[in-house]
Structure formats: structure tokens, C-alpha cells
């Protein structure tokens, strides 16, 4: 496992490019330090070859006035190559300090200038500062790699734990569903109510586990979307059925309308069911008893539009922009029966909708309710 690094003593390679050997020697003497080594080039072509062969160079000191290829041209070639474009360059020049020359050098990628005759103290100060910046960048790069590895390990462990928990919970959910549907000769009313509570609790836990699994997949870039033409109404009806016991427990009515039309979308049926499950489940969680949830589906300019509208508490306007951020929960808004919520669901829904090239948004009014809307691309029916 990688550990996060702290700054330490780095070994720096400095490439000095000048057509005069005595100038190179002079800079080496000025800049000598135990943690510095020097590479030398007497012309632009050699400089490009050395830089390409040593992409770990910390700094290039580049003379402007050289025969065949001047420093500006060398800098342009270095900046245009992905292996060398990030190497910082200081131009060393004896030409005029006119503004036009300095601007040209900066445009070609230089980050500073040294003017001949060289001031030893200024040379040392500028190079030391740039090397410290290079060290910080190296630390950041190494730490980013370490963090990425730690994140991948975390996702792997979460995935394993969630998979191990999901199967038994799914079994409890299925068995409790069967018991609820048994006739009164097998399961009396008091037992049925307890089984409903068990069903509600196990579904809540399963939702949390599924959220964790989805976050792990999204973080790892492994969210798969297998799109095909599907009837959106069938998915919505299935999601309503998935949430019926939770809704019945709070005496919440769920109404669904397609305006008499049959809509087909190009989408992954499993992911769309997850989207609908989350939106309906949230509507139930944040609604009071004896209210209604209205689901509509119709054609829009952006595709097939699905809306889920509740009569819940509503969300403050200041919180709406945060709804789809991971672990975000609207301030002052709580589930009405103490239902669990990870704060991940809407962030996952947003990723899934966008993975289908769709859009999702929310509108709300405090004390009236909220409406969540999303679009999916309509499946194109080939002409007969």
C-alpha cells in the first residue's frame, strides 16, 4: 500500500543549453549543489534529444541566441511535445530587455529570464525557487498516485462487503414479501404487520448497500450502461411495486399516468429501475402520512420526460443546487418516519441519467412538495 509522502531531498537534473562551453561551465559553478546534476547541450537539436531522453529534468536553462536553432524555437518544440511540455524553462540572454522579446519568450513557454552578464545571487535565488516548486509538484504527483491506489483499495473492500451483505438481505426481502402476501389462515394480521416492518427495514438496508456498490463502480469508472429499446411505463410500474409496502405503511397513494401513450426509451432497464426506485423511495421517505405521489411520463423536446411529484415538506431554495452532490442532505429536511438515508442516492441517480445522455433537475416549494424530473432519449422506431 502506498503512503502519503512528505517533501524530502530530491535529486534534480538541470539541462543547460548554450553554444559556448564556458557559459555552461560558469552556470554549473554558480548552481552546484549535492542534490543537483547537470546535462549539457551546445545546440538546439541536442537539447531536444536530451530533453526527450530525460523527461524527469527539473529545469532547463536555455540560451536565446544560438546558431541554426535559437532558444525560442527550442522552447516551441519542447512545449509542443507531451513528454517535455511540463519542464520549466528559464531563458538566458544577452539581447535587449525590450518588452517584445520578453513577451515572445513567455509565449513560447518560458517562466522567467536571466540576463547576461549574470548576477550570481539572482541566478541562485531564481533557480532555487523554481526547484522548490518542482519538488512540491513531485510530492503532489506522488501523493495523487498514492491516493488513487488507496481509493481503489477502498472501493474494492466496500464492493466485497456490500456483495456479502446484499445476498442475504435480498433473501429476507423476498421471503418477507411472500409472507405478506399469504392469506390470513397462514399469517394473521398482527404477524403480517411485523413482517411488513421487517420488509421495510430490510429494503432500506438493501438500498444503502446498493448505493455503496454503485458509488464504488462510479468512482472506479466501471458503471456499465447496456441500452436497448424499453417501455418506460413497465419500469415505472415495477418501481411502484417495489415501493408499495413502504407507501402503504404511511398510507401514501402513488398515481401514475402516461397520458394514454406508450413510450419507448433507449436505456438500460436495470439502471432506469434504480433511478425510479430512488426517486419514488425518496418521495415516500420525505412525505407525511395520507399524502399522494404523482408520476407522469410524456414526450418533450429533450426526449421522454418523467416527473415524480410529492406532497412532502419541500426543500429550501438555497439547498436545491446541492441536492445532487454526494453525501449532501438538505438542511432542515428529514425523513418523516425516521427512514435511513445515505445522502448518496441522488448523486448516483444524476450519474446514471447523464450516462444515458439525459438531464435531471428538481423544483420545490417549502410546505407544498418537490418535483424531480429527468429525461431519457426516445427509442427511434424504424420505418416499416
CSV table of C-alpha atoms in Angstrom, one decimal:
chain,number,residue,atom,x,y,z
A,1,UNK,CA,0.0,0.0,0.0
A,2,UNK,CA,1.3,3.5,-0.9
A,3,UNK,CA,1.7,6.0,1.9
A,4,UNK,CA,1.3,9.8,1.5
A,5,UNK,CA,4.7,11.4,1.1
A,6,UNK,CA,6.2,14.4,2.8
A,7,UNK,CA,8.7,16.7,1.0
A,8,UNK,CA,12.2,15.3,1.2
A,9,UNK,CA,15.6,15.9,-0.5
A,10,UNK,CA,15.1,15.4,-4.3
A,11,UNK,CA,17.8,14.9,-6.8
A,12,UNK,CA,17.4,17.5,-9.6
A,13,UNK,CA,18.6,17.3,-13.2
A,14,UNK,CA,19.3,20.7,-14.8
A,15,UNK,CA,19.8,20.9,-18.5
A,16,UNK,CA,22.0,23.9,-19.6
A,17,UNK,CA,21.8,24.8,-23.3
A,18,UNK,CA,24.4,27.2,-24.7
A,19,UNK,CA,26.6,27.2,-27.8
A,20,UNK,CA,29.5,28.4,-25.7
A,21,UNK,CA,31.1,25.8,-23.3
A,22,UNK,CA,32.4,28.5,-21.0
A,23,UNK,CA,28.9,29.7,-20.3
A,24,UNK,CA,27.7,26.2,-19.4
A,25,UNK,CA,30.7,25.8,-17.1
A,26,UNK,CA,30.0,29.1,-15.4
A,27,UNK,CA,26.4,28.2,-14.7
A,28,UNK,CA,27.4,24.8,-13.3
A,29,UNK,CA,29.8,26.5,-10.9
A,30,UNK,CA,27.2,29.0,-9.8
A,31,UNK,CA,24.5,26.4,-9.3
A,32,UNK,CA,26.5,23.5,-7.9
A,33,UNK,CA,24.8,21.6,-5.0
A,34,UNK,CA,24.9,18.0,-3.8
A,35,UNK,CA,21.4,17.2,-4.9
A,36,UNK,CA,21.9,18.7,-8.4
A,37,UNK,CA,23.3,17.1,-11.6
A,38,UNK,CA,23.8,18.8,-14.9
A,39,UNK,CA,23.1,17.8,-18.5
A,40,UNK,CA,24.7,19.8,-21.3
A,41,UNK,CA,23.8,20.7,-24.8
A,42,UNK,CA,25.7,23.0,-27.2
A,43,UNK,CA,22.8,23.5,-29.7
A,44,UNK,CA,19.1,23.2,-30.1
A,45,UNK,CA,18.9,19.8,-31.7
A,46,UNK,CA,21.0,18.2,-28.9
A,47,UNK,CA,18.8,20.0,-26.3
A,48,UNK,CA,15.7,18.4,-27.8
A,49,UNK,CA,17.2,14.9,-27.9
A,50,UNK,CA,18.4,15.2,-24.3
A,51,UNK,CA,15.1,16.6,-23.0
A,52,UNK,CA,13.2,13.7,-24.7
A,53,UNK,CA,15.5,11.1,-23.2
A,54,UNK,CA,15.3,12.6,-19.7
A,55,UNK,CA,11.6,13.7,-19.1
A,56,UNK,CA,12.5,13.9,-15.4
A,57,UNK,CA,14.5,17.0,-15.9
A,58,UNK,CA,13.6,19.6,-13.2
A,59,UNK,CA,14.7,22.7,-15.1
A,60,UNK,CA,16.1,23.9,-18.4
A,61,UNK,CA,18.4,27.0,-18.6
A,62,UNK,CA,18.2,27.9,-22.3
A,63,UNK,CA,20.3,30.4,-24.2
A,64,UNK,CA,18.3,32.5,-26.6
A,65,UNK,CA,21.0,33.4,-29.2
A,66,UNK,CA,22.3,30.2,-30.8
A,67,UNK,CA,23.1,29.4,-34.4
A,68,UNK,CA,20.8,27.2,-36.5
A,69,UNK,CA,18.0,27.0,-33.9
A,70,UNK,CA,17.6,29.7,-31.4
A,71,UNK,CA,16.1,29.4,-27.9
A,72,UNK,CA,12.6,30.5,-28.9
A,73,UNK,CA,12.4,27.7,-31.4
A,74,UNK,CA,13.7,25.1,-29.0
A,75,UNK,CA,11.1,26.2,-26.4
A,76,UNK,CA,8.4,25.9,-29.0
A,77,UNK,CA,9.4,22.3,-29.9
A,78,UNK,CA,9.6,21.4,-26.2
A,79,UNK,CA,6.2,22.9,-25.5
A,80,UNK,CA,4.6,21.0,-28.3
A,81,UNK,CA,5.8,17.6,-27.1
A,82,UNK,CA,3.7,15.9,-24.3
A,83,UNK,CA,6.9,14.4,-22.8
A,84,UNK,CA,8.6,17.7,-22.4
A,85,UNK,CA,5.9,20.3,-22.3
A,86,UNK,CA,5.8,20.5,-18.5
A,87,UNK,CA,9.6,21.1,-18.0
A,88,UNK,CA,10.1,24.7,-16.7
A,89,UNK,CA,12.4,26.9,-18.9
A,90,UNK,CA,14.4,29.9,-17.9
A,91,UNK,CA,15.8,31.9,-20.8
A,92,UNK,CA,19.4,33.1,-20.5
A,93,UNK,CA,20.0,36.1,-22.8
A,94,UNK,CA,22.3,39.0,-23.6
A,95,UNK,CA,19.9,40.6,-26.0
A,96,UNK,CA,17.8,43.7,-25.4
A,97,UNK,CA,15.4,43.6,-22.4
A,98,UNK,CA,12.8,45.1,-24.7
A,99,UNK,CA,9.2,44.1,-23.8
A,100,UNK,CA,8.6,42.4,-27.2
A,101,UNK,CA,11.4,39.9,-26.6
A,102,UNK,CA,10.3,39.0,-23.1
A,103,UNK,CA,6.7,38.6,-24.2
A,104,UNK,CA,7.8,36.2,-27.0
A,105,UNK,CA,9.8,34.1,-24.6
A,106,UNK,CA,6.9,33.8,-22.2
A,107,UNK,CA,4.5,32.9,-25.0
A,108,UNK,CA,6.9,30.1,-26.0
A,109,UNK,CA,6.7,28.6,-22.5
A,110,UNK,CA,9.5,30.3,-20.5
A,111,UNK,CA,8.6,31.1,-16.9
A,112,UNK,CA,11.5,33.5,-16.3
A,113,UNK,CA,14.5,35.3,-17.7
A,114,UNK,CA,18.2,35.7,-16.7
A,115,UNK,CA,20.1,38.5,-18.3
A,116,UNK,CA,23.8,38.5,-19.1
A,117,UNK,CA,26.1,39.4,-17.5
A,118,UNK,CA,24.7,37.1,-14.9
A,119,UNK,CA,24.1,38.3,-11.3
A,120,UNK,CA,25.2,35.3,-9.2
A,121,UNK,CA,22.8,35.9,-6.4
A,122,UNK,CA,19.8,36.4,-8.7
A,123,UNK,CA,20.7,33.2,-10.6
A,124,UNK,CA,20.9,31.1,-7.5
A,125,UNK,CA,17.7,32.6,-6.0
A,126,UNK,CA,15.6,32.1,-9.1
A,127,UNK,CA,16.8,28.5,-9.7
A,128,UNK,CA,16.4,27.5,-6.0
A,129,UNK,CA,12.8,28.9,-6.0
A,130,UNK,CA,11.9,27.0,-9.2
A,131,UNK,CA,13.4,23.8,-7.9
A,132,UNK,CA,11.4,24.1,-4.7
A,133,UNK,CA,8.3,24.5,-6.8
A,134,UNK,CA,9.3,21.4,-8.8
A,135,UNK,CA,9.7,19.4,-5.5
A,136,UNK,CA,6.2,20.4,-4.4
A,137,UNK,CA,4.9,19.3,-7.8
A,138,UNK,CA,6.6,16.0,-7.5
A,139,UNK,CA,5.2,15.5,-4.0
A,140,UNK,CA,1.7,16.3,-5.2
A,141,UNK,CA,2.1,13.9,-8.2
A,142,UNK,CA,3.3,11.0,-5.9
A,143,UNK,CA,0.6,11.7,-3.4
A,144,UNK,CA,-2.1,11.7,-6.1
A,145,UNK,CA,-0.9,8.3,-7.2
A,146,UNK,CA,-0.9,7.0,-3.6
A,147,UNK,CA,-4.4,8.5,-3.1
A,148,UNK,CA,-5.7,6.8,-6.3
A,149,UNK,CA,-4.3,3.4,-5.1
A,150,UNK,CA,-5.9,3.9,-1.6
A,151,UNK,CA,-9.2,4.9,-3.3
A,152,UNK,CA,-9.2,1.8,-5.5
A,153,UNK,CA,-8.5,-0.4,-2.4
A,154,UNK,CA,-11.3,1.3,-0.6
A,155,UNK,CA,-13.7,0.7,-3.5
A,156,UNK,CA,-12.6,-3.0,-3.6
A,157,UNK,CA,-13.2,-3.5,0.1
A,158,UNK,CA,-16.6,-1.7,0.0
A,159,UNK,CA,-17.6,-3.8,-3.0
A,160,UNK,CA,-16.7,-7.1,-1.3
A,161,UNK,CA,-18.5,-6.2,1.9
A,162,UNK,CA,-21.6,-4.9,0.1
A,163,UNK,CA,-21.8,-8.1,-2.1
A,164,UNK,CA,-21.6,-10.3,1.0
A,165,UNK,CA,-24.4,-8.4,2.7
A,166,UNK,CA,-26.6,-7.9,-0.3
A,167,UNK,CA,-27.5,-11.6,-1.0
A,168,UNK,CA,-28.8,-12.5,2.5
A,169,UNK,CA,-30.8,-9.2,2.6
A,170,UNK,CA,-32.3,-9.8,-0.8
A,171,UNK,CA,-33.4,-13.2,0.6
A,172,UNK,CA,-35.0,-11.7,3.6
A,173,UNK,CA,-36.8,-9.2,1.4
A,174,UNK,CA,-38.1,-11.9,-0.9
A,175,UNK,CA,-39.3,-14.1,2.0
A,176,UNK,CA,-41.0,-11.3,3.8
A,177,UNK,CA,-42.7,-10.3,0.6
A,178,UNK,CA,-44.1,-13.9,0.3
A,179,UNK,CA,-45.3,-13.9,3.9
A,180,UNK,CA,-47.1,-10.6,3.5
A,181,UNK,CA,-49.0,-12.0,0.5
A,182,UNK,CA,-50.0,-15.2,2.3
A,183,UNK,CA,-53.7,-15.4,3.3
A,184,UNK,CA,-54.9,-14.9,6.8
A,185,UNK,CA,-55.1,-18.6,7.6
A,186,UNK,CA,-51.3,-18.8,7.4
A,187,UNK,CA,-50.3,-15.3,8.6
A,188,UNK,CA,-52.6,-13.4,10.9
A,189,UNK,CA,-52.8,-9.6,10.8
A,190,UNK,CA,-50.5,-8.8,13.7
A,191,UNK,CA,-47.8,-11.0,12.3
A,192,UNK,CA,-48.3,-9.5,8.9
A,193,UNK,CA,-47.7,-6.0,10.3
A,194,UNK,CA,-44.5,-7.2,11.9
A,195,UNK,CA,-43.4,-8.8,8.6
A,196,UNK,CA,-44.1,-5.5,6.8
A,197,UNK,CA,-41.8,-3.7,9.3
A,198,UNK,CA,-39.2,-6.3,8.6
A,199,UNK,CA,-39.7,-5.9,4.9
A,200,UNK,CA,-39.4,-2.1,5.1
A,201,UNK,CA,-36.2,-2.3,7.2
A,202,UNK,CA,-34.5,-4.8,5.0
A,203,UNK,CA,-35.4,-2.8,1.9
A,204,UNK,CA,-33.9,0.3,3.5
A,205,UNK,CA,-30.7,-1.6,4.3
A,206,UNK,CA,-30.6,-3.1,0.8
A,207,UNK,CA,-31.0,0.4,-0.7
A,208,UNK,CA,-28.0,1.6,1.3
A,209,UNK,CA,-25.8,-1.4,0.2
A,210,UNK,CA,-26.8,-0.9,-3.5
A,211,UNK,CA,-25.9,2.8,-3.2
A,212,UNK,CA,-22.4,1.9,-1.8
A,213,UNK,CA,-21.9,-0.6,-4.6
A,214,UNK,CA,-23.0,2.0,-7.3
A,215,UNK,CA,-20.7,4.6,-5.8
A,216,UNK,CA,-17.8,2.2,-5.9
A,217,UNK,CA,-18.5,1.4,-9.6
A,218,UNK,CA,-18.9,5.1,-10.5
A,219,UNK,CA,-15.7,6.0,-8.6
A,220,UNK,CA,-13.8,3.3,-10.5
A,221,UNK,CA,-15.3,4.3,-13.8
A,222,UNK,CA,-17.0,0.9,-14.1
A,223,UNK,CA,-20.6,1.9,-14.4
A,224,UNK,CA,-22.0,-0.2,-17.3
A,225,UNK,CA,-24.9,1.0,-19.4
A,226,UNK,CA,-26.4,-1.6,-21.7
A,227,UNK,CA,-29.0,0.4,-23.7
A,228,UNK,CA,-31.8,-1.1,-25.7
A,229,UNK,CA,-35.4,0.0,-26.5
A,230,UNK,CA,-37.6,-0.5,-23.4
A,231,UNK,CA,-41.1,0.5,-22.4
A,232,UNK,CA,-40.6,3.1,-19.7
A,233,UNK,CA,-44.1,2.6,-18.2
A,234,UNK,CA,-43.2,-1.1,-17.4
A,235,UNK,CA,-40.1,0.0,-15.5
A,236,UNK,CA,-42.1,2.7,-13.6
A,237,UNK,CA,-44.8,0.2,-12.7
A,238,UNK,CA,-42.2,-2.2,-11.4
A,239,UNK,CA,-40.6,0.5,-9.3
A,240,UNK,CA,-44.0,1.5,-7.8
A,241,UNK,CA,-44.5,-2.2,-6.9
A,242,UNK,CA,-41.0,-2.3,-5.3
A,243,UNK,CA,-42.0,0.6,-3.0
A,244,UNK,CA,-45.7,-0.3,-2.4
A,245,UNK,CA,-45.2,-1.6,1.2
A,246,UNK,CA,-43.3,1.5,2.3
A,247,UNK,CA,-46.0,3.6,0.7
A,248,UNK,CA,-48.9,1.5,2.2
A,249,UNK,CA,-47.3,1.7,5.7
A,250,UNK,CA,-47.6,5.5,5.5
A,251,UNK,CA,-50.9,5.4,3.7
A,252,UNK,CA,-49.4,7.2,0.7
A,253,UNK,CA,-51.1,6.9,-2.7
A,254,UNK,CA,-48.9,6.6,-5.8
A,255,UNK,CA,-50.6,7.6,-9.0
A,256,UNK,CA,-49.0,7.1,-12.5
A,257,UNK,CA,-50.1,8.5,-15.8
A,258,UNK,CA,-48.6,8.3,-19.4
A,259,UNK,CA,-51.4,10.4,-20.9
A,260,UNK,CA,-52.6,7.3,-22.8
A,261,UNK,CA,-49.4,6.8,-24.8
A,262,UNK,CA,-46.8,4.0,-24.8
A,263,UNK,CA,-43.3,5.5,-24.7
A,264,UNK,CA,-40.1,3.6,-25.5
A,265,UNK,CA,-36.7,4.9,-24.4
A,266,UNK,CA,-33.2,3.8,-25.4
A,267,UNK,CA,-31.9,2.9,-22.0
A,268,UNK,CA,-30.6,0.2,-19.6
A,269,UNK,CA,-33.7,-1.2,-17.9
A,270,UNK,CA,-31.7,-2.1,-14.7
A,271,UNK,CA,-30.4,1.4,-14.3
A,272,UNK,CA,-33.7,3.1,-15.1
A,273,UNK,CA,-35.3,0.9,-12.4
A,274,UNK,CA,-32.7,2.1,-10.0
A,275,UNK,CA,-33.4,5.7,-10.9
A,276,UNK,CA,-37.1,5.3,-10.4
A,277,UNK,CA,-36.7,3.3,-7.2
A,278,UNK,CA,-34.6,6.0,-5.7
A,279,UNK,CA,-36.9,8.9,-6.7
A,280,UNK,CA,-40.0,7.0,-5.5
A,281,UNK,CA,-38.4,5.8,-2.3
A,282,UNK,CA,-37.2,9.4,-1.6
A,283,UNK,CA,-40.7,10.7,-2.2
A,284,UNK,CA,-42.1,8.2,0.3
A,285,UNK,CA,-39.4,8.8,2.9
A,286,UNK,CA,-39.9,12.6,2.9
A,287,UNK,CA,-43.7,12.7,2.7
A,288,UNK,CA,-46.2,12.7,5.5
A,289,UNK,CA,-48.8,10.0,6.0
A,290,UNK,CA,-52.0,10.2,3.9
A,291,UNK,CA,-50.5,12.2,1.0
A,292,UNK,CA,-50.0,11.4,-2.7
A,293,UNK,CA,-47.1,10.9,-5.1
A,294,UNK,CA,-47.9,11.6,-8.7
A,295,UNK,CA,-45.7,10.2,-11.5
A,296,UNK,CA,-46.1,11.5,-15.1
A,297,UNK,CA,-44.5,10.5,-18.3
A,298,UNK,CA,-44.7,12.4,-21.6
A,299,UNK,CA,-42.7,13.4,-24.7
A,300,UNK,CA,-40.6,16.6,-24.6
A,301,UNK,CA,-38.1,18.3,-26.8
A,302,UNK,CA,-35.3,16.6,-24.9
A,303,UNK,CA,-36.7,13.1,-25.1
A,304,UNK,CA,-39.1,11.3,-22.8
A,305,UNK,CA,-39.7,13.3,-19.7
A,306,UNK,CA,-40.5,11.5,-16.4
A,307,UNK,CA,-41.6,13.5,-13.3
A,308,UNK,CA,-42.1,12.4,-9.7
A,309,UNK,CA,-44.0,14.9,-7.6
A,310,UNK,CA,-44.7,14.5,-3.9
A,311,UNK,CA,-46.7,16.5,-1.3
A,312,UNK,CA,-43.8,16.5,1.2
A,313,UNK,CA,-42.0,19.1,3.2
A,314,UNK,CA,-40.4,20.8,0.3
A,315,UNK,CA,-36.8,21.8,0.0
A,316,UNK,CA,-35.4,25.3,0.7
A,317,UNK,CA,-34.3,27.1,-2.5
A,318,UNK,CA,-30.8,27.6,-1.1
A,319,UNK,CA,-30.4,23.8,-0.9
A,320,UNK,CA,-31.6,22.8,-4.4
A,321,UNK,CA,-28.2,23.3,-6.0
A,322,UNK,CA,-26.6,20.8,-3.5
A,323,UNK,CA,-29.1,18.0,-3.9
A,324,UNK,CA,-27.2,16.0,-6.5
A,325,UNK,CA,-23.8,16.2,-4.7
A,326,UNK,CA,-22.5,13.1,-2.9
A,327,UNK,CA,-23.4,12.9,0.8
A,328,UNK,CA,-25.5,16.1,0.5
A,329,UNK,CA,-28.6,16.4,2.6
A,330,UNK,CA,-30.9,19.4,2.5
A,331,UNK,CA,-30.7,21.3,5.8
A,332,UNK,CA,-33.9,21.1,7.9
A,333,UNK,CA,-35.4,18.4,5.8
A,334,UNK,CA,-35.7,14.9,7.4
A,335,UNK,CA,-37.4,11.7,6.6
A,336,UNK,CA,-40.9,11.7,8.2
A,337,UNK,CA,-40.7,8.2,9.8
A,338,UNK,CA,-37.0,8.0,10.7
A,339,UNK,CA,-36.1,6.2,7.5
A,340,UNK,CA,-32.4,5.8,6.7
A,341,UNK,CA,-30.7,7.9,4.1
A,342,UNK,CA,-27.0,7.8,2.9
A,343,UNK,CA,-27.1,11.1,1.0
A,344,UNK,CA,-25.7,9.2,-2.0
A,345,UNK,CA,-28.9,8.3,-3.9
A,346,UNK,CA,-29.5,11.5,-5.9
A,347,UNK,CA,-25.8,11.8,-6.8
A,348,UNK,CA,-26.0,8.2,-8.2
A,349,UNK,CA,-29.2,9.0,-10.0
A,350,UNK,CA,-27.6,12.0,-11.6
A,351,UNK,CA,-24.6,10.0,-12.8
A,352,UNK,CA,-27.0,7.3,-14.2
A,353,UNK,CA,-29.2,9.8,-16.0
A,354,UNK,CA,-26.2,11.6,-17.5
A,355,UNK,CA,-24.7,8.2,-18.6
A,356,UNK,CA,-27.9,7.9,-20.8
A,357,UNK,CA,-27.3,11.4,-22.2
A,358,UNK,CA,-30.3,12.6,-20.2
A,359,UNK,CA,-30.8,15.5,-17.8
A,360,UNK,CA,-32.2,15.7,-14.3
A,361,UNK,CA,-33.4,18.6,-12.1
A,362,UNK,CA,-35.6,19.4,-9.2
A,363,UNK,CA,-38.1,22.1,-8.3
A,364,UNK,CA,-39.6,22.6,-4.8
A,365,UNK,CA,-41.7,24.8,-2.6
A,366,UNK,CA,-41.5,24.5,1.2
A,367,UNK,CA,-44.7,23.2,2.7
A,368,UNK,CA,-46.0,22.2,-0.7
A,369,UNK,CA,-43.7,19.5,-2.0
A,370,UNK,CA,-41.0,18.7,-4.5
A,371,UNK,CA,-40.9,17.5,-8.1
A,372,UNK,CA,-38.0,15.6,-9.6
A,373,UNK,CA,-37.8,15.5,-13.4
A,374,UNK,CA,-35.4,13.6,-15.8
A,375,UNK,CA,-35.2,12.9,-19.5
A,376,UNK,CA,-34.1,9.8,-21.4
A,377,UNK,CA,-33.6,9.6,-25.2
A,378,UNK,CA,-36.6,8.2,-27.0
A,379,UNK,CA,-36.1,5.0,-28.9
A,380,UNK,CA,-36.4,5.6,-32.6
A,381,UNK,CA,-38.7,3.1,-34.3
A,382,UNK,CA,-37.5,2.1,-37.8
A,383,UNK,CA,-40.0,3.0,-40.6
A,384,UNK,CA,-41.8,0.0,-41.8
